[in-house]
Tab-separated table of C-alpha atoms and ligand atoms in Angstrom:
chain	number	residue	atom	x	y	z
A	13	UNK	CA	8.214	-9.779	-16.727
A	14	UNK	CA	9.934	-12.438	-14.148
A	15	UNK	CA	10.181	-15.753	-14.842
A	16	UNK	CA	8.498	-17.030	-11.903
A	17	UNK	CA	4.988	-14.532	-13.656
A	18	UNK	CA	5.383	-16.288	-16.888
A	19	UNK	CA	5.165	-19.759	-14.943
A	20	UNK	CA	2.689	-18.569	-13.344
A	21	UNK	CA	4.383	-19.146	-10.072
A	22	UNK	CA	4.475	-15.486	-8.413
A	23	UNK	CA	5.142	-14.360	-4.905
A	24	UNK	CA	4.214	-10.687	-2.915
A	25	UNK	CA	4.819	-8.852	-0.240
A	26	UNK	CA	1.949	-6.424	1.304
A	27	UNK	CA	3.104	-4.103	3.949
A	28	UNK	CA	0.289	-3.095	5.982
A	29	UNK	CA	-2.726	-6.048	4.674
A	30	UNK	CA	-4.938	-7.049	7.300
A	31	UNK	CA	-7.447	-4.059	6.948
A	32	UNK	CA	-9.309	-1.932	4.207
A	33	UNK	CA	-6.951	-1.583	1.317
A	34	UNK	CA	-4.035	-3.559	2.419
A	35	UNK	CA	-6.270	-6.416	2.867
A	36	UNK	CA	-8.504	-6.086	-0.406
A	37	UNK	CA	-5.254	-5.703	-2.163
A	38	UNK	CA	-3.895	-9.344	-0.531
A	39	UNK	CA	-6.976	-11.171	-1.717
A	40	UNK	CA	-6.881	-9.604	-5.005
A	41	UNK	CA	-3.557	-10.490	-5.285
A	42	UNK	CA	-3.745	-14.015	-3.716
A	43	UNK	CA	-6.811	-14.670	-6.859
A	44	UNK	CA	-4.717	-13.331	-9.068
A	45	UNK	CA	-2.029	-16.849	-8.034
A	46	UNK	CA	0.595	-14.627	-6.064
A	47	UNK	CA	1.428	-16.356	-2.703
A	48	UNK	CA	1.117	-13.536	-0.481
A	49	UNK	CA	3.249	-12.156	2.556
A	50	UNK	CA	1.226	-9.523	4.414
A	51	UNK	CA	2.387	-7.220	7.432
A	52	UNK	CA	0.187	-6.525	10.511
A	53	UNK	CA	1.059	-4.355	13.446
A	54	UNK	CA	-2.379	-3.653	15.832
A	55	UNK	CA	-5.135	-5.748	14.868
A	56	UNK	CA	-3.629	-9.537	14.856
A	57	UNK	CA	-7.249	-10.405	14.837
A	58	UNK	CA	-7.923	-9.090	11.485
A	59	UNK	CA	-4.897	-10.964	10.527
A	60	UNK	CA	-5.798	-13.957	11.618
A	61	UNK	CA	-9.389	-13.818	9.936
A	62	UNK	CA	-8.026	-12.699	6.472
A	63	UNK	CA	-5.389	-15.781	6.472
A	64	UNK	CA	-8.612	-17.920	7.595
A	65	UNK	CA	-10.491	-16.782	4.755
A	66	UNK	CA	-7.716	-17.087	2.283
A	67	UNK	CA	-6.653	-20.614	3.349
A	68	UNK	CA	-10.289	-21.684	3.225
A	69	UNK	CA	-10.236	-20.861	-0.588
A	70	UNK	CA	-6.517	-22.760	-1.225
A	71	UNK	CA	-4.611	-19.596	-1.629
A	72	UNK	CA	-1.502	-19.205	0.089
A	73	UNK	CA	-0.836	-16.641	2.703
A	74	UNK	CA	1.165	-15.484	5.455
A	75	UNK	CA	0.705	-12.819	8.566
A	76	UNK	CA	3.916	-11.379	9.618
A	77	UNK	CA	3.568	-8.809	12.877
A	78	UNK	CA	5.995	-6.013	11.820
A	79	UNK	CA	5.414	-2.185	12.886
A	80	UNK	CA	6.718	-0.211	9.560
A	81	UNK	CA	7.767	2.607	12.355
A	82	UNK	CA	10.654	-0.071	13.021
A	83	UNK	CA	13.204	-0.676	10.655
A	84	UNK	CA	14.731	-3.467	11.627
A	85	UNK	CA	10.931	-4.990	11.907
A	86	UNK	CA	10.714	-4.355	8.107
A	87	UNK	CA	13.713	-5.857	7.487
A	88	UNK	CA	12.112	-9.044	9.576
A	89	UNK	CA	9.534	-8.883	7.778
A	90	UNK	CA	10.702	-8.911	4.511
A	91	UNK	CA	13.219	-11.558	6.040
A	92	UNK	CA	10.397	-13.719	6.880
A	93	UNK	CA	8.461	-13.362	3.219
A	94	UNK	CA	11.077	-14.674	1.327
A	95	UNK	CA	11.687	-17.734	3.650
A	96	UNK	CA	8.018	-18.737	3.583
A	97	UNK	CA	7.500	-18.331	-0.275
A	98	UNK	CA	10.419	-17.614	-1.914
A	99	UNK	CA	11.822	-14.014	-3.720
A	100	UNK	CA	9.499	-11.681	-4.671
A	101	UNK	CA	8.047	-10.562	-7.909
A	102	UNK	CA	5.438	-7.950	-6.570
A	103	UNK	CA	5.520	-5.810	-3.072
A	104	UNK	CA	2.712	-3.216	-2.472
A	105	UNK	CA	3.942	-0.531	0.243
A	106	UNK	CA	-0.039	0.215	1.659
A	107	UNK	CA	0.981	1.085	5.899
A	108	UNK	CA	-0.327	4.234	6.197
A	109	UNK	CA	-1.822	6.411	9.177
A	110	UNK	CA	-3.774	9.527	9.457
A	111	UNK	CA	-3.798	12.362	11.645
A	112	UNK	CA	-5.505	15.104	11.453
A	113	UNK	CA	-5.091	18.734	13.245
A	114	UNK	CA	-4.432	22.144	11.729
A	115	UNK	CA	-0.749	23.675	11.460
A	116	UNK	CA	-1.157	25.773	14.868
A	117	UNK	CA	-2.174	22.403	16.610
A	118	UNK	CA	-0.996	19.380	14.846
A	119	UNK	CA	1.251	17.661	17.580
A	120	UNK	CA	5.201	16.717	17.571
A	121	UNK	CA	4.340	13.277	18.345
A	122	UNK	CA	1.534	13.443	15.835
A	123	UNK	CA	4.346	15.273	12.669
A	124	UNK	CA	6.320	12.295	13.867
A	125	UNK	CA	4.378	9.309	13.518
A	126	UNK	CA	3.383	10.604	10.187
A	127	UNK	CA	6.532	11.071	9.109
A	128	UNK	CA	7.902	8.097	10.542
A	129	UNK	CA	4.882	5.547	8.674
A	130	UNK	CA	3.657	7.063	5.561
A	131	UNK	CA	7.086	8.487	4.465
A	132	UNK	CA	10.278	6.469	6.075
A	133	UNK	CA	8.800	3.594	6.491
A	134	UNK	CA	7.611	3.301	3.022
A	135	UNK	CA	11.369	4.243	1.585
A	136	UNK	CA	12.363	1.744	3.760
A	137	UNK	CA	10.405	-0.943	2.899
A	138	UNK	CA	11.165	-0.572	-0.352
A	139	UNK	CA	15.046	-1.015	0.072
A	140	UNK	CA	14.563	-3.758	2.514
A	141	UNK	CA	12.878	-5.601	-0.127
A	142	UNK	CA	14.897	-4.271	-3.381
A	143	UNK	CA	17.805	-7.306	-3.014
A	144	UNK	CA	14.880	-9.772	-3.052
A	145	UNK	CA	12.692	-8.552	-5.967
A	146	UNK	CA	13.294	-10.462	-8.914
A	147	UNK	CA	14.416	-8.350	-12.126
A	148	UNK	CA	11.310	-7.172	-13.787
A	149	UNK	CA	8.976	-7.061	-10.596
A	150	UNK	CA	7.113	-4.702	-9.215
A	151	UNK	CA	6.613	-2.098	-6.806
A	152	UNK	CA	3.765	-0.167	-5.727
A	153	UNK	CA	2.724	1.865	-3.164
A	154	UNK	CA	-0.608	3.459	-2.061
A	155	UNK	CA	-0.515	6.849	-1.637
A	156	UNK	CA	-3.522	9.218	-2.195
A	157	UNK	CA	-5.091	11.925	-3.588
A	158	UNK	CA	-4.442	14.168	-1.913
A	159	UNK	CA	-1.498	14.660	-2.793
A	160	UNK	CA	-3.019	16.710	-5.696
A	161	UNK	CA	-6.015	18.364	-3.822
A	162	UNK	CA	-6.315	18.437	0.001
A	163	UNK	CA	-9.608	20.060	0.089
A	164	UNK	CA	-9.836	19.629	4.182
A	165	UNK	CA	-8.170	21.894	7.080
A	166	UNK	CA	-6.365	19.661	9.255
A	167	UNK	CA	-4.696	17.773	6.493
A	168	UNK	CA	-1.296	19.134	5.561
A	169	UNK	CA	0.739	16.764	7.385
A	170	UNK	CA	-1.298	13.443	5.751
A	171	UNK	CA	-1.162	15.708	2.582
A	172	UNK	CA	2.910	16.382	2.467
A	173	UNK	CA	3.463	12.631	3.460
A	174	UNK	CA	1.310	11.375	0.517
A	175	UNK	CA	3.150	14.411	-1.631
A	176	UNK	CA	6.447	12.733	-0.792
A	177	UNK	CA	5.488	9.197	-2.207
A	178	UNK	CA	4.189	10.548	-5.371
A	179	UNK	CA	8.201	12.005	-5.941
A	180	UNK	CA	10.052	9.353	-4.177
A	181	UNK	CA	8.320	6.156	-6.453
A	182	UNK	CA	10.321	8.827	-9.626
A	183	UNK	CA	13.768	8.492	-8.081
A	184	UNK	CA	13.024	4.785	-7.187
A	185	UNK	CA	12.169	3.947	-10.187
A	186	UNK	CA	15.032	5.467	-12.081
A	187	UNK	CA	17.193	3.431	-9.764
A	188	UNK	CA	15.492	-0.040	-10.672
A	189	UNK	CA	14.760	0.544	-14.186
A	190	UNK	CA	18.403	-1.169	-14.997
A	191	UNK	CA	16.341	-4.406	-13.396
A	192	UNK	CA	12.924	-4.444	-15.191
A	193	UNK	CA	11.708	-2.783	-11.650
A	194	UNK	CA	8.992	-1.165	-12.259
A	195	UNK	CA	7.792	1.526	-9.342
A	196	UNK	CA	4.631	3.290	-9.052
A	197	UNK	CA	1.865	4.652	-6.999
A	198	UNK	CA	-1.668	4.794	-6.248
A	199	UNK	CA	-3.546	7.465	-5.063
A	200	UNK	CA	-6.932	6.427	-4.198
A	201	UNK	CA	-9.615	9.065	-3.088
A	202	UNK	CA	-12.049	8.132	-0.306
A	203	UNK	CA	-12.395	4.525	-0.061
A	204	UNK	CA	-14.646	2.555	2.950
A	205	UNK	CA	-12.440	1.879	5.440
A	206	UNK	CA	-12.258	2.291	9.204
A	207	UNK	CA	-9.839	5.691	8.392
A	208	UNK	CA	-13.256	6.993	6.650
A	209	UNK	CA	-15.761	5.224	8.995
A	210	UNK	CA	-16.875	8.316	10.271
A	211	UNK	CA	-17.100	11.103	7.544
A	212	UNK	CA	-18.395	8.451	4.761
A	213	UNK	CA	-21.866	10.520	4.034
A	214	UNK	CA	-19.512	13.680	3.859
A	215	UNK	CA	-17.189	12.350	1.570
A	216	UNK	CA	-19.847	10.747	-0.158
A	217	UNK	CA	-21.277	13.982	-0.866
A	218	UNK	CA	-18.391	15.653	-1.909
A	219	UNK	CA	-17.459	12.546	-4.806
A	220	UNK	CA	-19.035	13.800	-8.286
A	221	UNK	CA	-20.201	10.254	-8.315
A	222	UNK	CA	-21.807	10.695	-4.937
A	223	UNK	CA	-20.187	7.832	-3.240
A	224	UNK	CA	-16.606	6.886	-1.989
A	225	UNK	CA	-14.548	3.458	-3.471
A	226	UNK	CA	-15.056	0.243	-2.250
A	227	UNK	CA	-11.973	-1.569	-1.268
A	228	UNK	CA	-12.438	-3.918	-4.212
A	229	UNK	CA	-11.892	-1.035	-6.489
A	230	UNK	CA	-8.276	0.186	-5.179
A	231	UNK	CA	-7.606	-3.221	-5.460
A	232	UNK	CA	-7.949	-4.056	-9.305
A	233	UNK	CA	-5.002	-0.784	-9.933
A	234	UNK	CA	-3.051	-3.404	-7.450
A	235	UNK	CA	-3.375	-6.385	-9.729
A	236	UNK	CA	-3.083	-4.005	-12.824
A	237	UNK	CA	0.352	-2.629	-11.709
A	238	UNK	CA	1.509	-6.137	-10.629
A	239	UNK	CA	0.478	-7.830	-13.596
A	240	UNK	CA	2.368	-7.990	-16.864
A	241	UNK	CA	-0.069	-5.375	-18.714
A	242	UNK	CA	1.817	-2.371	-16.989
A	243	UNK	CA	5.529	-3.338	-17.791
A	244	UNK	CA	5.979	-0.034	-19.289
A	245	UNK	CA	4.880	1.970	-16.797
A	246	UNK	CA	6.987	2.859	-14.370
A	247	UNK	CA	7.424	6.472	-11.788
A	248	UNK	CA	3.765	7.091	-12.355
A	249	UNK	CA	1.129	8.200	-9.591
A	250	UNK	CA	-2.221	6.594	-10.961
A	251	UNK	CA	-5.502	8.720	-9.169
A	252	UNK	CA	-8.571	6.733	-8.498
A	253	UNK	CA	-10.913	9.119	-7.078
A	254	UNK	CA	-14.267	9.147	-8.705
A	255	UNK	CA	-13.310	12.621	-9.997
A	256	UNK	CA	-12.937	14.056	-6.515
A	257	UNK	CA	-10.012	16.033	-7.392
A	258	UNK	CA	-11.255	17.531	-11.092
B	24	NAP	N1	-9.351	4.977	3.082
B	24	NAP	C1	-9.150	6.021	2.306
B	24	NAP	O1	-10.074	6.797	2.008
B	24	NAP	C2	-7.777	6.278	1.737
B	24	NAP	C3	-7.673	7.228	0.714
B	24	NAP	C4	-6.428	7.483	0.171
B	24	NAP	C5	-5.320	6.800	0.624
B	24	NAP	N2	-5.439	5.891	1.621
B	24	NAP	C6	-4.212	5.200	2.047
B	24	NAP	O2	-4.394	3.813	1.877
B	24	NAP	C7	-3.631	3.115	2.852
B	24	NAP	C8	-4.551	2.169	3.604
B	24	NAP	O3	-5.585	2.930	4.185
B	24	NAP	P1	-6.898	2.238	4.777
B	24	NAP	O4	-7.961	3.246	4.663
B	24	NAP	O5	-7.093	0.881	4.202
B	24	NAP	O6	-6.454	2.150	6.306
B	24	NAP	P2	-6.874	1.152	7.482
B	24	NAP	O7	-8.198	0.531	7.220
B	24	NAP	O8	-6.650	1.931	8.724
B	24	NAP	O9	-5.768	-0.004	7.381
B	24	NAP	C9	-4.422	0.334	7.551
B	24	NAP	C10	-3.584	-0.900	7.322
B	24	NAP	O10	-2.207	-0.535	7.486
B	24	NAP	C11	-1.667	-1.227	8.592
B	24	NAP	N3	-0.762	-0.349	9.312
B	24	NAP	C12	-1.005	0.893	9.813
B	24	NAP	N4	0.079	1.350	10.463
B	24	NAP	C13	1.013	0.371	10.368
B	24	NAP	C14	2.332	0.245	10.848
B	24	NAP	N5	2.924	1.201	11.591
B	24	NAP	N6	3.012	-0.899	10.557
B	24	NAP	C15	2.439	-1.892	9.844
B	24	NAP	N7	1.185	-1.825	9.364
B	24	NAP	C16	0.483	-0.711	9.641
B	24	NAP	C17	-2.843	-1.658	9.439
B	24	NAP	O11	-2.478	-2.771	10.236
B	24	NAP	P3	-3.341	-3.153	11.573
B	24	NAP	O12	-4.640	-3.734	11.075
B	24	NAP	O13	-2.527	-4.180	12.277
B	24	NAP	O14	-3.526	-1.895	12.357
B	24	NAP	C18	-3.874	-1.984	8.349
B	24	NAP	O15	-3.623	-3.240	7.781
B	24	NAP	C19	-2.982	4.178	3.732
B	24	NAP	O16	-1.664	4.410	3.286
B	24	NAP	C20	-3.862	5.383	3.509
B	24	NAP	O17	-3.161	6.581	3.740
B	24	NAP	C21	-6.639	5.614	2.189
């Protein structure tokens, strides 16, 4: 546990927090008395409203424009977090796109971008921040379950991406366990967001508990892994799913 948690004093860093998740996960965060960073890249209005809402409550927060397909953006970014509150104690890797299409028609530019957000820019983000987490902080990213079960056509791209941050939080956290770093992931199933806007009655459906996750839900594993209660976890994949994938 840092310091700066035990004071009560904490700081984060959301990639990828002015929608769905990414945002649910900055207000949990900003109730549970982390000053919070959060990146944006196509919706500054969404940005804008969730640092309205947050400042109208007294909680501190920030909107940084940085595209996670850009490394030296991310580097900005994370640049531009610790200026405005200081070294970090949590950061939640959440930037994540999907595109679906099956193997004989998924496009190049399509493999790319996928590639390019859900897997190098989240191993990216991390090491941009590493220098500026404070020994025993936290890392987490969202990844998702599908990683376990894909259970569509058209999803082997999303599904690989997801794959590869379920086995790079192991290695990463092997590398910061000498600092009290602890790394892991989530792997939500279908949660109400614009991704699912369209196929939430399918979805819903499919979930033995006949619904998807509200936001609120992926949320609370957010504050869990950044709190002190999960300081010896660390390299784990955690599935919230309602059971989807049993
Ligand atoms: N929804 C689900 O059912 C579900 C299930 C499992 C896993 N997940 C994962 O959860 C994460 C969030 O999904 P969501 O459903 O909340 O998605 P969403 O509603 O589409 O929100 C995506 C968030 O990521 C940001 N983002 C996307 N691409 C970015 C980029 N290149 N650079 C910086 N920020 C970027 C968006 O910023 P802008 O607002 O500026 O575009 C937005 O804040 C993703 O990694 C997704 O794969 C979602």
């Amino acid at each position: 546990m840092t310091d700066e948690i035990i004071k009560g004093t904490k700081t984060a860093l959301v990639f990828g927090g002015s929608r769905g998740i990414g945002a649910a996960a900055v207000k949990r965060l900003v109730e549970d008395g982390f000053a919070v960073a959060f990146t944006y890249v196509s919706r500054p209005d969404r940005a804008v409203a969730l640092v309205q809402e947050i400042e109208t409550t007294g909680g501190k927060v920030r909107a940084i424009h940085a595209d996670s397909a850009d490394p030296q953006a991310i580097r900005d970014a994370v640049a531009k977090a610790v200026d405005a509150f200081g070294p970090l104690d949590a950061v939640v890797v959440n930037a994540g796109i999907l595109r679906l299409g099956t193997v004989d028609a998924v496009s190049l530019e399509d493999l790319e971008m996928m590639l390019t957000v859900n897997v190098r820019g989240v191993f990216l983000s991390i090491q941009a921040a590493v220098p500026h987490i404070r020994d025993g902080g936290r890392v987490i990213t969202i990844g998702s379950n599908v990683a376990i079960r894909t259970g569509f056509a058209g999803s082997s791209v999303y599904q690989f991406t997801k794959g590869a941050v379920a086995a790079m939080v192991k290695g990463i956290a092997l590398d910061l366990a000498p600092r009290r770093i602890t790394v892991n992931n989530i792997q939500p199933g279908p949660t109400e967001t614009d991704i699912t806007s369209d196929m939430l009655d399918m979805l819903s459906e499919r979930s033995p508990l006949k619904r998807v996750a509200d936001t609120s839900e992926i949320a609370g594993v957010v504050s869990y892994l950044a709190g002190p209660e999960s300081s010896y976890m660390t390299g784990a994949s955690l599935t919230i799913d309602g059971g989807y994938t049993l």
